[in-house]
Amino acid sequence: MRSLSVYVFTESPRMALHVSSPAVELASIFNERPGLIVPFEKKTEIDDLLKKKGWSEIVLLKGIKSDLSYDYAYALSQLMKEITPKILMIPATKEGKEIASITAALLNAIYASEVVKIFIENGSLKFIRPVLGGGILATYKVASKNLIIATYKPYLYPPAADTSYEPQIIEYEVKYEKPKEISNIVRIDKKPLEKTVDLKSADRIVAVGRGLAKKEDLNMIFELAKLLKAEVGCSRVISEDYGWLPVERQVGLSGVIVSPKLYIAVGISGQIQHVIGFKNSRIVVSINKDKDAPIHKYADYVIIDDLYKIVPALINKLKQNQ
Amino acid sequence: MNIVVLMKHVVDTGAIRIDRTTRQPILRGSLTKISDYDKNAIEEAIRIKEKLGAKVTLLSVSPSEAALTSLREGVAMGADDAILISTGTEYLFDNYVIATAIVNAIKKFIGEYDLILAGEISEDLSQGYIPAVVATMLGIPFIGSVRKIEVLDKKVRVERRMEEYIETLESPIPVLLSVTREINKPRIPTTLQIKRVPLAKIRTYTLQDVGVSKDNVMTYLEKLEAEEMSKRKGVILSGSPDEIATKLLEYLKKEGVLE
């Protein structure tokens, strides 16, 4: 193995594509290419597309005893002690974040959650991450030589450009023992999540917020979305506080970050943590009767009117045009 | 059964103002509250208490004055006891310092515990790291993103929603669980109930009391700055709802964003 400065770990190899470009950029600071670490059991998922992303080496980690977060974390911390990189990057899925946090705790590493950038300034490593509900970026200066474990929100970056560089594929076996109390965690059941929607890949999104008076009125939002061939999204209050829609429809810092061609915000006030979630949209429309609602500042087309008048009018027009 | 709830007192992120010239957030004098996710943790602890009987202790490492209000609110919800490790007037940003303060406070002032609950992330820093590191320092298991807890004999059974699947895990007690906002709907105590909680109910200590120095950090917060947002067109559409709908659809067609 090459003991590189920057490695990416993911238990789900295809996620590596989504962090490949920040990984290549970060490794270039050290005049290197990044390394990629995946469980040996996922070997078959390493396809040509992934191989071409400029990895110096791909490490197939052997000896992971189960797919529980603790097993990945113990295996990974064993490997980190041996190859001592500067930075370990992990895609910030739910699984990834848990593995990252436990590994960082085991290694007394510096944990940098959902960073947007890592760089060197005046000889010091620094990282930037959104805080205080988003819209505010905190710059941290690293004051320790310990390993940095940084998670990156996936789907924000296009995959790295293809290269003809052929990564070395290495099998590496670790041995670890989990303490007794940890090894007594057992999985009783695991079933695939029936996802009703994938907002990340939607071309058009109609998102609804606090302005909606009652759950039944979602029908009209879904009708509008259907006519526009759009998906329905929502702000945090609708999913987390009211429980009217599942959290996979929640757009924002604590939900999904989306980048559709068209984003229509219906009855959404425009809290910054929500705005962060749709800021990469091409065209944004705001519908809110409150002229002072912050959402209007983030829109290309601003409608200061009652959603209960505008949405039916839009539905009507779209039906006429069919 | 002893339950500890890790509770963070945070700036209300919905109410933060930005200084126009420096582009820095104005934190002094901002509205503050219990981090939403931690309210779910408190609620869950109280529900377990109501069902099985338990002593619920709240623990917070926060700036003192405002955090007292939050801790009183937590007690008014139904917690039995509250401990504040005061950081003076400052918000701490270094994970290592915060986690060490929590762990030392648990060892020194709480002692025995069966369950430690925390919110999945805090509303201000949104990291989700403290639960993992506190559990590791205490040498107990940690399970994150839990949306259902069942307390069984000497163990817990929990359900959680991951990225691609839903799973049920069992862990021996003691264990640290971080909970999502799906897990319950926290009760809201009245202002009167909160006022009735005597300040003396909250045991306050300093970082020094738990043997932690603010200087012992691995990271420094260098600056906070509002993110630049790209400018949008801001075309205001007016008229009757019908006229607005027609105009909007014309614009969207021109932009090429309709099917």
Coordinates of C-alpha atoms in Angstrom, one line a residue:
Chain A
M1 CA 0.0 0.0 0.0
R2 CA 1.1 3.5 -0.7
S3 CA 0.2 5.3 2.6
L4 CA -1.5 8.2 0.8
S5 CA -2.6 11.5 2.4
V6 CA -6.2 11.2 1.4
Y7 CA -8.5 8.1 1.4
V8 CA -12.2 7.7 0.7
F9 CA -14.1 5.0 2.6
T10 CA -17.6 3.8 1.7
E11 CA -19.4 0.7 2.5
S12 CA -21.5 1.3 -0.7
P13 CA -19.0 1.6 -3.6
R14 CA -21.2 3.5 -6.0
M15 CA -21.4 6.4 -3.4
A16 CA -17.7 6.9 -4.0
L17 CA -18.5 8.5 -7.4
H18 CA -20.3 11.3 -5.6
V19 CA -17.3 12.3 -3.6
S20 CA -14.7 11.5 -6.3
S21 CA -14.2 15.1 -7.4
P22 CA -13.6 16.7 -4.0
A23 CA -11.3 13.7 -3.2
V24 CA -9.2 14.3 -6.3
E25 CA -9.1 18.0 -5.6
L26 CA -8.1 17.5 -1.9
A27 CA -5.4 14.9 -2.8
S28 CA -3.9 17.3 -5.3
I29 CA -3.0 19.7 -2.5
F30 CA -0.5 17.0 -1.5
N31 CA 0.5 16.3 -5.1
E32 CA -1.1 12.9 -4.9
R33 CA -4.1 11.0 -6.1
P34 CA -6.7 9.8 -3.5
G35 CA -7.1 6.2 -2.4
L36 CA -10.4 4.4 -2.2
I37 CA -11.3 1.8 0.5
V38 CA -14.3 -0.5 0.2
P39 CA -15.3 -3.8 1.9
F40 CA -13.8 -6.8 0.1
E41 CA -17.4 -8.2 0.0
K42 CA -18.4 -5.4 -2.3
K43 CA -15.7 -6.1 -4.8
T44 CA -18.1 -6.8 -7.7
E45 CA -19.5 -3.3 -7.4
I46 CA -16.1 -1.8 -8.5
D47 CA -16.9 -1.2 -12.1
D48 CA -14.9 0.5 -14.9
L49 CA -16.8 3.8 -14.4
L50 CA -15.6 4.0 -10.8
K51 CA -12.0 2.8 -11.6
K52 CA -11.5 5.7 -14.0
K53 CA -12.0 8.4 -11.4
G54 CA -8.3 8.9 -10.7
W55 CA -7.8 6.7 -7.7
S56 CA -4.2 5.9 -6.9
E57 CA -5.2 2.6 -5.4
I58 CA -8.4 0.8 -4.4
V59 CA -8.1 -1.1 -1.2
L60 CA -10.4 -4.1 -0.7
L61 CA -10.7 -4.4 3.1
K62 CA -10.9 -8.0 4.3
G63 CA -11.9 -9.2 7.7
I64 CA -15.0 -7.1 8.4
K65 CA -17.2 -9.4 10.5
S66 CA -20.6 -8.0 9.8
D67 CA -22.3 -5.0 8.1
L68 CA -23.0 -3.3 11.4
S69 CA -21.5 0.2 11.8
Y70 CA -19.2 -0.9 14.6
D71 CA -17.6 -3.6 12.5
Y72 CA -16.8 -1.1 9.7
A73 CA -15.6 1.3 12.3
Y74 CA -13.3 -1.2 14.1
A75 CA -11.9 -2.5 10.8
L76 CA -11.4 1.0 9.5
S77 CA -9.7 2.3 12.6
Q78 CA -7.3 -0.7 12.5
L79 CA -6.4 0.2 8.9
M80 CA -6.0 3.9 9.7
K81 CA -3.5 3.1 12.5
E82 CA -1.4 1.2 10.0
I83 CA -1.5 3.6 7.0
T84 CA -1.8 6.9 8.9
P85 CA -3.3 9.2 6.3
K86 CA -4.1 12.9 7.0
I87 CA -7.7 12.8 5.9
L88 CA -10.3 10.1 5.6
M89 CA -13.4 11.1 3.6
I90 CA -16.7 9.3 3.9
P91 CA -20.0 10.1 2.0
A92 CA -22.5 11.5 4.4
T93 CA -25.3 8.9 4.1
K94 CA -27.0 7.9 7.4
E95 CA -24.8 4.8 7.4
G96 CA -21.7 6.7 6.4
K97 CA -22.1 9.3 9.1
E98 CA -22.5 6.7 11.8
I99 CA -19.5 4.8 10.7
A100 CA -17.5 8.1 10.5
S101 CA -18.5 9.2 13.9
I102 CA -17.7 5.9 15.6
T103 CA -14.4 5.6 13.8
A104 CA -13.5 9.2 14.8
A105 CA -14.4 8.5 18.4
L106 CA -12.3 5.3 18.4
L107 CA -9.3 7.0 17.0
N108 CA -9.7 10.3 18.8
A109 CA -9.7 11.9 15.4
I110 CA -11.0 15.3 14.4
Y111 CA -14.5 14.9 13.1
A112 CA -15.6 17.3 10.3
S113 CA -19.2 16.8 9.6
E114 CA -20.6 17.6 6.1
V115 CA -17.8 19.8 5.1
V116 CA -17.9 21.9 1.9
K117 CA -14.1 22.4 1.6
I118 CA -10.8 21.4 3.2
F119 CA -7.8 23.5 2.4
I120 CA -4.4 24.7 3.6
E121 CA -3.8 28.3 4.5
N122 CA -0.6 29.7 6.0
G123 CA 0.6 26.1 6.6
S124 CA -2.5 25.1 8.5
L125 CA -5.3 22.7 7.5
K126 CA -8.7 24.3 7.7
F127 CA -12.2 23.1 6.9
I128 CA -15.5 24.9 6.1
R129 CA -18.9 23.6 7.0
P130 CA -22.4 25.0 7.2
V131 CA -23.7 25.7 10.7
L132 CA -26.6 27.5 12.5
G133 CA -29.2 26.0 10.3
G134 CA -27.3 26.7 7.1
G135 CA -26.6 29.9 5.2
I136 CA -23.7 30.5 7.6
L137 CA -20.3 28.9 6.9
A138 CA -17.9 28.2 9.8
T139 CA -14.2 28.0 9.1
Y140 CA -12.3 25.8 11.5
K141 CA -8.6 25.8 11.9
V142 CA -7.1 22.4 12.8
A143 CA -4.8 22.5 15.8
S144 CA -3.8 18.9 16.1
K145 CA -1.8 16.3 14.1
N146 CA -4.6 13.7 14.5
L147 CA -6.4 12.2 11.6
I148 CA -9.3 14.2 10.2
I149 CA -12.4 12.3 9.3
A150 CA -14.6 14.4 7.1
T151 CA -18.0 13.5 5.8
Y152 CA -19.2 15.0 2.5
K153 CA -22.9 15.3 1.5
P154 CA -23.2 13.2 -1.7
Y155 CA -25.0 14.3 -4.8
L156 CA -23.6 17.9 -4.6
Y157 CA -20.6 17.2 -6.8
P158 CA -20.4 15.8 -10.3
P159 CA -18.2 12.7 -10.5
A160 CA -14.5 13.4 -11.2
A161 CA -13.4 13.6 -14.8
D162 CA -12.4 10.2 -16.3
T163 CA -8.6 9.5 -16.5
S164 CA -6.7 6.7 -18.1
Y165 CA -4.8 6.1 -14.9
E166 CA -5.1 2.5 -13.8
P167 CA -5.5 2.2 -10.0
Q168 CA -3.7 -0.6 -8.2
I169 CA -6.2 -3.0 -6.6
I170 CA -5.0 -4.2 -3.2
E171 CA -6.5 -6.7 -0.8
Y172 CA -5.8 -5.9 2.8
E173 CA -6.8 -7.9 5.8
V174 CA -7.4 -6.5 9.2
K175 CA -7.9 -8.2 12.6
Y176 CA -9.9 -6.6 15.3
E177 CA -11.8 -7.5 18.5
K178 CA -14.9 -5.6 19.5
P179 CA -15.4 -5.2 23.3
K180 CA -18.0 -7.5 24.7
E181 CA -20.7 -4.9 25.2
I182 CA -20.4 -3.8 21.6
S183 CA -20.4 -7.3 20.2
N184 CA -23.7 -7.9 21.9
I185 CA -25.5 -5.5 19.5
V186 CA -27.5 -7.7 17.2
R187 CA -29.7 -7.1 14.2
I188 CA -33.1 -8.6 14.6
D189 CA -34.6 -7.4 11.3
K190 CA -33.6 -5.6 8.2
K191 CA -36.0 -4.7 5.4
P192 CA -35.5 -2.5 2.3
L193 CA -37.0 0.9 2.5
E194 CA -39.9 1.3 0.1
K195 CA -38.9 4.7 -1.3
T196 CA -41.8 6.5 -2.9
V197 CA -39.7 9.3 -4.3
D198 CA -36.2 10.4 -5.2
L199 CA -36.1 14.1 -5.1
K200 CA -32.4 14.3 -5.9
S201 CA -33.1 13.3 -9.5
A202 CA -36.4 15.1 -10.0
D203 CA -36.5 17.7 -12.9
R204 CA -39.4 19.6 -11.3
I205 CA -40.4 19.9 -7.7
V206 CA -43.5 21.5 -6.1
A207 CA -42.7 22.0 -2.4
V208 CA -45.1 22.9 0.2
G209 CA -44.7 24.5 3.7
R210 CA -46.5 25.9 6.7
G211 CA -48.9 27.9 4.6
L212 CA -50.9 24.7 4.0
A213 CA -53.8 24.8 6.4
K214 CA -54.6 21.1 6.6
K215 CA -53.3 17.7 5.5
E216 CA -56.2 17.1 3.1
D217 CA -55.0 20.1 1.1
L218 CA -52.0 18.1 0.0
N219 CA -54.3 16.6 -2.6
M220 CA -54.3 19.9 -4.5
I221 CA -50.5 20.1 -4.3
F222 CA -50.1 16.6 -5.6
E223 CA -52.6 17.4 -8.4
L224 CA -50.5 20.5 -9.4
A225 CA -47.3 18.4 -9.3
K226 CA -48.9 15.7 -11.5
L227 CA -49.9 18.2 -14.1
L228 CA -46.4 19.7 -14.1
K229 CA -44.8 16.2 -14.1
A230 CA -43.1 17.2 -10.9
E231 CA -42.4 15.5 -7.6
V232 CA -43.8 16.9 -4.3
G233 CA -41.3 18.2 -1.7
C234 CA -41.8 20.0 1.6
S235 CA -40.2 22.1 4.3
R236 CA -39.2 20.7 7.6
V237 CA -42.4 21.7 9.4
I238 CA -44.6 19.5 7.2
S239 CA -42.5 16.3 7.6
E240 CA -40.8 16.6 11.0
D241 CA -43.4 18.7 13.0
Y242 CA -46.7 17.8 11.4
G243 CA -45.8 14.3 10.0
W244 CA -47.9 15.0 6.9
L245 CA -45.2 13.8 4.5
P246 CA -42.3 11.3 4.9
V247 CA -38.9 12.8 5.6
E248 CA -37.6 11.7 2.2
R249 CA -39.6 14.5 0.8
Q250 CA -38.0 17.1 3.1
V251 CA -35.9 19.6 1.2
G252 CA -33.2 21.4 3.2
L253 CA -30.0 21.1 5.2
S254 CA -31.5 18.4 7.4
G255 CA -33.3 16.8 4.5
V256 CA -32.5 16.4 0.8
I257 CA -30.4 18.8 -1.3
V258 CA -32.1 19.1 -4.7
S259 CA -31.1 20.7 -8.0
P260 CA -34.2 20.5 -10.3
K261 CA -34.8 22.7 -13.4
L262 CA -37.9 24.1 -11.7
Y263 CA -38.6 24.6 -8.0
I264 CA -42.0 26.0 -6.9
A265 CA -42.2 26.9 -3.2
V266 CA -45.8 27.0 -2.1
G267 CA -46.6 28.5 1.2
I268 CA -43.0 28.3 2.4
S269 CA -41.6 31.1 4.5
G270 CA -38.0 30.6 3.4
Q271 CA -36.0 29.7 6.5
I272 CA -32.4 29.5 5.4
Q273 CA -32.0 25.8 6.3
H274 CA -34.7 25.2 3.6
V275 CA -33.3 27.6 1.1
I276 CA -29.9 25.8 1.2
G277 CA -31.7 22.7 0.0
F278 CA -33.0 24.2 -3.3
K279 CA -30.4 26.9 -4.0
N280 CA -29.0 25.0 -6.9
S281 CA -32.3 24.9 -8.8
R282 CA -32.4 26.6 -12.2
I283 CA -35.6 28.5 -11.8
V284 CA -37.4 29.2 -8.5
V285 CA -41.0 30.3 -8.1
S286 CA -42.3 31.6 -4.7
I287 CA -46.0 31.6 -3.8
N288 CA -46.7 33.2 -0.4
K289 CA -49.3 35.8 0.6
D290 CA -46.8 37.4 3.1
K291 CA -44.9 40.0 1.1
D292 CA -42.2 40.0 3.7
A293 CA -41.6 36.2 3.6
P294 CA -37.9 35.7 3.0
I295 CA -38.6 33.1 0.3
H296 CA -39.4 35.9 -2.2
K297 CA -35.8 37.0 -2.1
Y298 CA -34.7 33.6 -3.4
A299 CA -37.1 33.4 -6.3
D300 CA -37.0 34.2 -10.0
Y301 CA -40.8 34.5 -10.2
V302 CA -42.5 36.0 -7.2
I303 CA -46.2 35.6 -6.5
I304 CA -47.4 37.5 -3.4
D305 CA -50.8 36.0 -3.1
D306 CA -52.8 33.3 -1.4
L307 CA -51.8 29.8 -2.4
Y308 CA -55.4 28.7 -2.1
K309 CA -56.2 31.0 -5.0
I310 CA -53.0 30.6 -7.1
V311 CA -52.7 26.8 -7.0
P312 CA -56.3 26.1 -8.2
A313 CA -55.8 28.7 -10.9
L314 CA -52.6 27.0 -12.1
I315 CA -54.3 23.6 -12.0
N316 CA -57.1 25.0 -14.0
K317 CA -54.8 26.5 -16.7
L318 CA -52.8 23.4 -17.0
K319 CA -55.9 21.3 -17.5
Q320 CA -57.1 23.7 -20.2
N321 CA -53.7 23.4 -21.9
Q322 CA -53.8 19.6 -22.0
Chain B
M1 CA -34.0 2.7 35.9
N2 CA -31.8 5.8 35.4
I3 CA -32.1 7.8 32.2
V4 CA -29.8 10.7 31.3
V5 CA -30.8 13.0 28.5
L6 CA -28.1 15.1 26.8
M7 CA -29.7 18.4 26.1
K8 CA -28.3 21.3 24.1
H9 CA -29.3 24.9 24.5
V10 CA -29.0 26.6 21.1
V11 CA -29.5 29.8 19.3
D12 CA -32.8 29.7 17.4
T13 CA -31.5 29.3 13.9
G14 CA -34.7 30.6 12.4
A15 CA -34.2 34.0 14.1
I16 CA -30.5 34.7 13.4
R17 CA -29.7 38.2 12.0
I18 CA -26.8 38.9 9.8
D19 CA -24.6 42.1 10.1
R20 CA -24.8 43.6 6.6
T21 CA -21.3 45.0 6.5
T22 CA -19.3 42.2 8.1
R23 CA -21.7 39.4 6.9
Q24 CA -21.3 37.8 10.3
P25 CA -24.2 36.4 12.3
I26 CA -25.2 38.4 15.4
L27 CA -25.3 35.8 18.1
R28 CA -25.4 38.1 21.1
G29 CA -29.0 38.7 22.2
S30 CA -30.4 36.1 19.7
L31 CA -33.4 34.1 20.7
T32 CA -32.4 30.7 22.2
K33 CA -34.2 27.5 22.9
I34 CA -33.8 23.7 23.5
S35 CA -32.5 22.1 20.3
D36 CA -35.6 20.6 18.7
Y37 CA -34.1 17.1 18.4
D38 CA -33.3 17.1 22.1
K39 CA -36.9 17.8 23.0
N40 CA -37.8 14.5 21.3
A41 CA -35.1 12.8 23.5
I42 CA -36.5 14.4 26.7
E43 CA -40.1 13.4 25.7
E44 CA -39.0 9.8 25.0
A45 CA -37.3 9.6 28.4
I46 CA -40.4 10.8 30.1
R47 CA -42.6 8.3 28.2
I48 CA -40.3 5.5 29.4
K49 CA -40.6 6.9 32.9
E50 CA -44.4 7.0 32.7
K51 CA -44.5 3.4 31.5
L52 CA -41.8 1.7 33.5
G53 CA -40.8 4.1 36.2
A54 CA -37.4 5.9 35.9
K55 CA -35.4 8.8 37.1
V56 CA -34.8 11.2 34.3
T57 CA -31.7 13.5 34.6
L58 CA -31.1 16.3 32.1
L59 CA -27.5 17.2 31.4
S60 CA -26.4 20.3 29.4
V61 CA -23.0 21.9 28.6
S62 CA -24.1 25.4 27.6
P63 CA -23.7 29.1 28.4
S64 CA -25.3 29.6 31.8
E65 CA -28.0 32.2 31.8
A66 CA -30.1 31.1 28.8
A67 CA -29.6 27.4 29.4
L68 CA -31.3 27.7 32.8
T69 CA -34.5 28.5 31.0
S70 CA -34.2 25.5 28.8
L71 CA -33.4 23.2 31.7
R72 CA -36.4 24.5 33.6
E73 CA -38.5 23.8 30.5
G74 CA -37.2 20.2 30.4
V75 CA -38.0 19.7 34.1
A76 CA -41.5 21.2 33.5
M77 CA -41.9 18.5 30.8
G78 CA -41.4 15.9 33.5
A79 CA -37.6 15.4 34.1
D80 CA -36.6 14.8 37.7
D81 CA -33.3 16.4 37.9
A82 CA -31.1 18.8 35.8
I83 CA -27.4 19.5 35.7
L84 CA -25.8 22.4 33.9
I85 CA -22.1 22.5 33.1
S86 CA -21.8 26.2 32.5
T87 CA -19.5 27.5 29.8
G88 CA -19.9 31.1 31.1
T89 CA -21.2 33.3 28.3
E90 CA -19.5 31.4 25.5
Y91 CA -20.8 28.8 23.0
L92 CA -18.3 26.0 22.7
F93 CA -17.4 24.7 19.3
D94 CA -14.8 22.0 19.9
N95 CA -16.2 18.5 20.0
Y96 CA -13.4 17.1 22.2
V97 CA -13.9 19.7 24.9
I98 CA -17.8 19.3 24.9
A99 CA -17.7 15.5 25.0
T100 CA -15.1 15.4 27.8
A101 CA -17.2 17.8 29.9
I102 CA -20.3 15.6 29.4
V103 CA -18.4 12.4 30.1
N104 CA -16.8 13.8 33.3
A105 CA -20.1 15.2 34.5
I106 CA -21.8 11.8 34.1
K107 CA -19.0 10.1 36.0
K108 CA -18.8 12.6 38.7
F109 CA -22.3 13.8 39.3
I110 CA -24.6 11.1 38.0
G111 CA -22.7 7.8 38.4
E112 CA -25.2 5.1 37.6
Y113 CA -27.3 5.1 34.4
D114 CA -29.1 2.6 32.2
L115 CA -30.0 4.7 29.2
I116 CA -28.5 7.8 27.8
L117 CA -30.7 9.6 25.2
A118 CA -29.7 12.5 22.9
G119 CA -31.0 14.2 19.8
E120 CA -29.7 12.8 16.5
I121 CA -28.0 16.1 15.7
S122 CA -28.0 19.6 17.4
E123 CA -29.9 22.3 15.6
D124 CA -26.9 24.7 15.7
L125 CA -24.0 22.6 14.6
S126 CA -25.8 19.7 13.0
Q127 CA -23.0 17.2 13.4
G128 CA -24.4 14.2 15.2
Y129 CA -20.9 13.4 16.6
I130 CA -21.2 14.0 20.4
P131 CA -23.4 10.9 21.1
A132 CA -20.9 8.6 19.4
V133 CA -17.9 10.1 21.1
V134 CA -19.6 10.2 24.6
A135 CA -20.6 6.5 24.3
T136 CA -17.1 5.6 23.2
M137 CA -15.4 7.5 26.1
L138 CA -17.9 5.8 28.5
G139 CA -17.2 2.4 27.0
I140 CA -20.9 1.7 26.2
P141 CA -22.6 1.0 22.8
F142 CA -24.1 3.8 20.7
I143 CA -26.9 3.4 18.2
G144 CA -27.9 6.5 16.2
S145 CA -31.0 7.7 14.3
V146 CA -33.5 5.7 16.4
R147 CA -37.2 6.2 15.8
K148 CA -38.6 3.6 18.2
I149 CA -37.4 2.3 21.6
E150 CA -38.7 -0.7 23.5
V151 CA -37.1 -1.3 26.8
L152 CA -36.8 -5.0 27.5
D153 CA -35.2 -6.9 30.4
K154 CA -31.6 -5.7 30.5
K155 CA -31.7 -4.7 26.9
V156 CA -33.3 -2.3 24.4
R157 CA -34.9 -3.1 21.0
V158 CA -34.7 -0.1 18.7
E159 CA -35.9 0.6 15.1
R160 CA -34.3 3.0 12.8
R161 CA -34.5 4.2 9.2
M162 CA -31.3 4.2 7.3
E163 CA -30.6 5.4 3.8
E164 CA -31.9 2.3 2.0
Y165 CA -33.5 0.1 4.7
I166 CA -35.3 -0.1 8.0
E167 CA -33.7 -2.2 10.7
T168 CA -34.3 -3.4 14.2
L169 CA -31.4 -3.8 16.6
E170 CA -31.0 -5.0 20.1
S171 CA -28.4 -3.8 22.5
P172 CA -27.5 -4.6 26.1
I173 CA -28.0 -1.8 28.7
P174 CA -26.4 0.6 29.4
V175 CA -26.5 2.1 25.9
L176 CA -26.5 5.5 24.4
L177 CA -29.2 6.2 21.8
S178 CA -29.7 9.2 19.6
V179 CA -33.2 9.8 18.4
T180 CA -34.9 11.3 15.3
R181 CA -37.8 13.7 15.3
E182 CA -40.0 11.0 14.0
I183 CA -39.9 9.2 17.4
N184 CA -42.6 11.2 19.2
K185 CA -44.4 14.6 19.5
P186 CA -42.9 16.4 22.5
R187 CA -45.3 17.8 25.0
I188 CA -45.3 21.6 25.5
P189 CA -45.3 22.8 29.1
T190 CA -47.1 26.0 29.9
T191 CA -45.2 29.2 30.9
L192 CA -46.6 28.8 34.4
Q193 CA -45.4 25.2 34.7
I194 CA -41.9 26.4 33.6
K195 CA -41.9 29.3 36.1
R196 CA -42.9 27.0 38.9
V197 CA -39.7 25.0 38.5
P198 CA -37.4 26.4 41.2
L199 CA -33.9 27.5 39.9
A200 CA -32.5 25.5 42.8
K201 CA -33.6 22.4 41.0
I202 CA -30.8 22.9 38.5
R203 CA -27.4 22.0 39.8
T204 CA -24.9 24.2 38.1
Y205 CA -21.1 23.5 37.8
T206 CA -18.3 25.0 35.8
L207 CA -16.0 23.4 33.2
Q208 CA -13.3 23.5 35.9
D209 CA -15.5 21.4 38.2
V210 CA -15.5 18.7 35.6
G211 CA -11.7 19.1 35.0
V212 CA -12.0 20.5 31.4
S213 CA -10.1 23.4 30.0
K214 CA -11.5 25.4 27.1
D215 CA -7.9 25.7 25.8
N216 CA -7.6 21.9 25.3
V217 CA -9.0 22.0 21.8
M218 CA -8.3 20.1 18.5
T219 CA -9.9 22.8 16.4
Y220 CA -10.4 26.5 16.6
L221 CA -13.4 28.2 15.1
E222 CA -11.8 30.9 13.0
K223 CA -14.8 32.7 11.6
L224 CA -18.5 32.6 10.9
E225 CA -19.8 34.2 7.7
A226 CA -23.0 34.3 5.8
E227 CA -22.9 32.3 2.6
E228 CA -23.2 34.3 -0.6
M229 CA -26.4 33.4 -2.4
S230 CA -26.6 33.7 -6.1
K231 CA -29.0 36.5 -7.2
R232 CA -32.3 35.5 -8.7
K233 CA -34.4 37.4 -11.2
G234 CA -37.1 38.5 -8.7
V235 CA -39.8 39.2 -11.3
I236 CA -43.0 40.0 -9.4
L237 CA -46.2 38.6 -11.0
S238 CA -49.4 40.5 -10.3
G239 CA -53.0 40.5 -11.3
S240 CA -56.0 38.2 -10.7
P241 CA -55.1 34.6 -9.8
D242 CA -56.0 33.6 -13.4
E243 CA -53.8 36.3 -14.9
I244 CA -50.9 35.3 -12.6
A245 CA -51.3 31.6 -13.5
T246 CA -51.2 32.4 -17.2
K247 CA -48.2 34.7 -16.9
L248 CA -46.3 32.2 -14.8
L249 CA -46.8 29.3 -17.2
E250 CA -45.7 31.6 -20.1
Y251 CA -42.5 32.5 -18.3
L252 CA -41.8 28.9 -17.4
K253 CA -42.3 27.8 -21.0
K254 CA -39.9 30.4 -22.2
E255 CA -37.4 29.3 -19.6
G256 CA -37.7 25.8 -21.0
V257 CA -38.4 24.2 -17.6
L258 CA -41.7 22.7 -18.4
E259 CA -42.2 19.3 -19.9

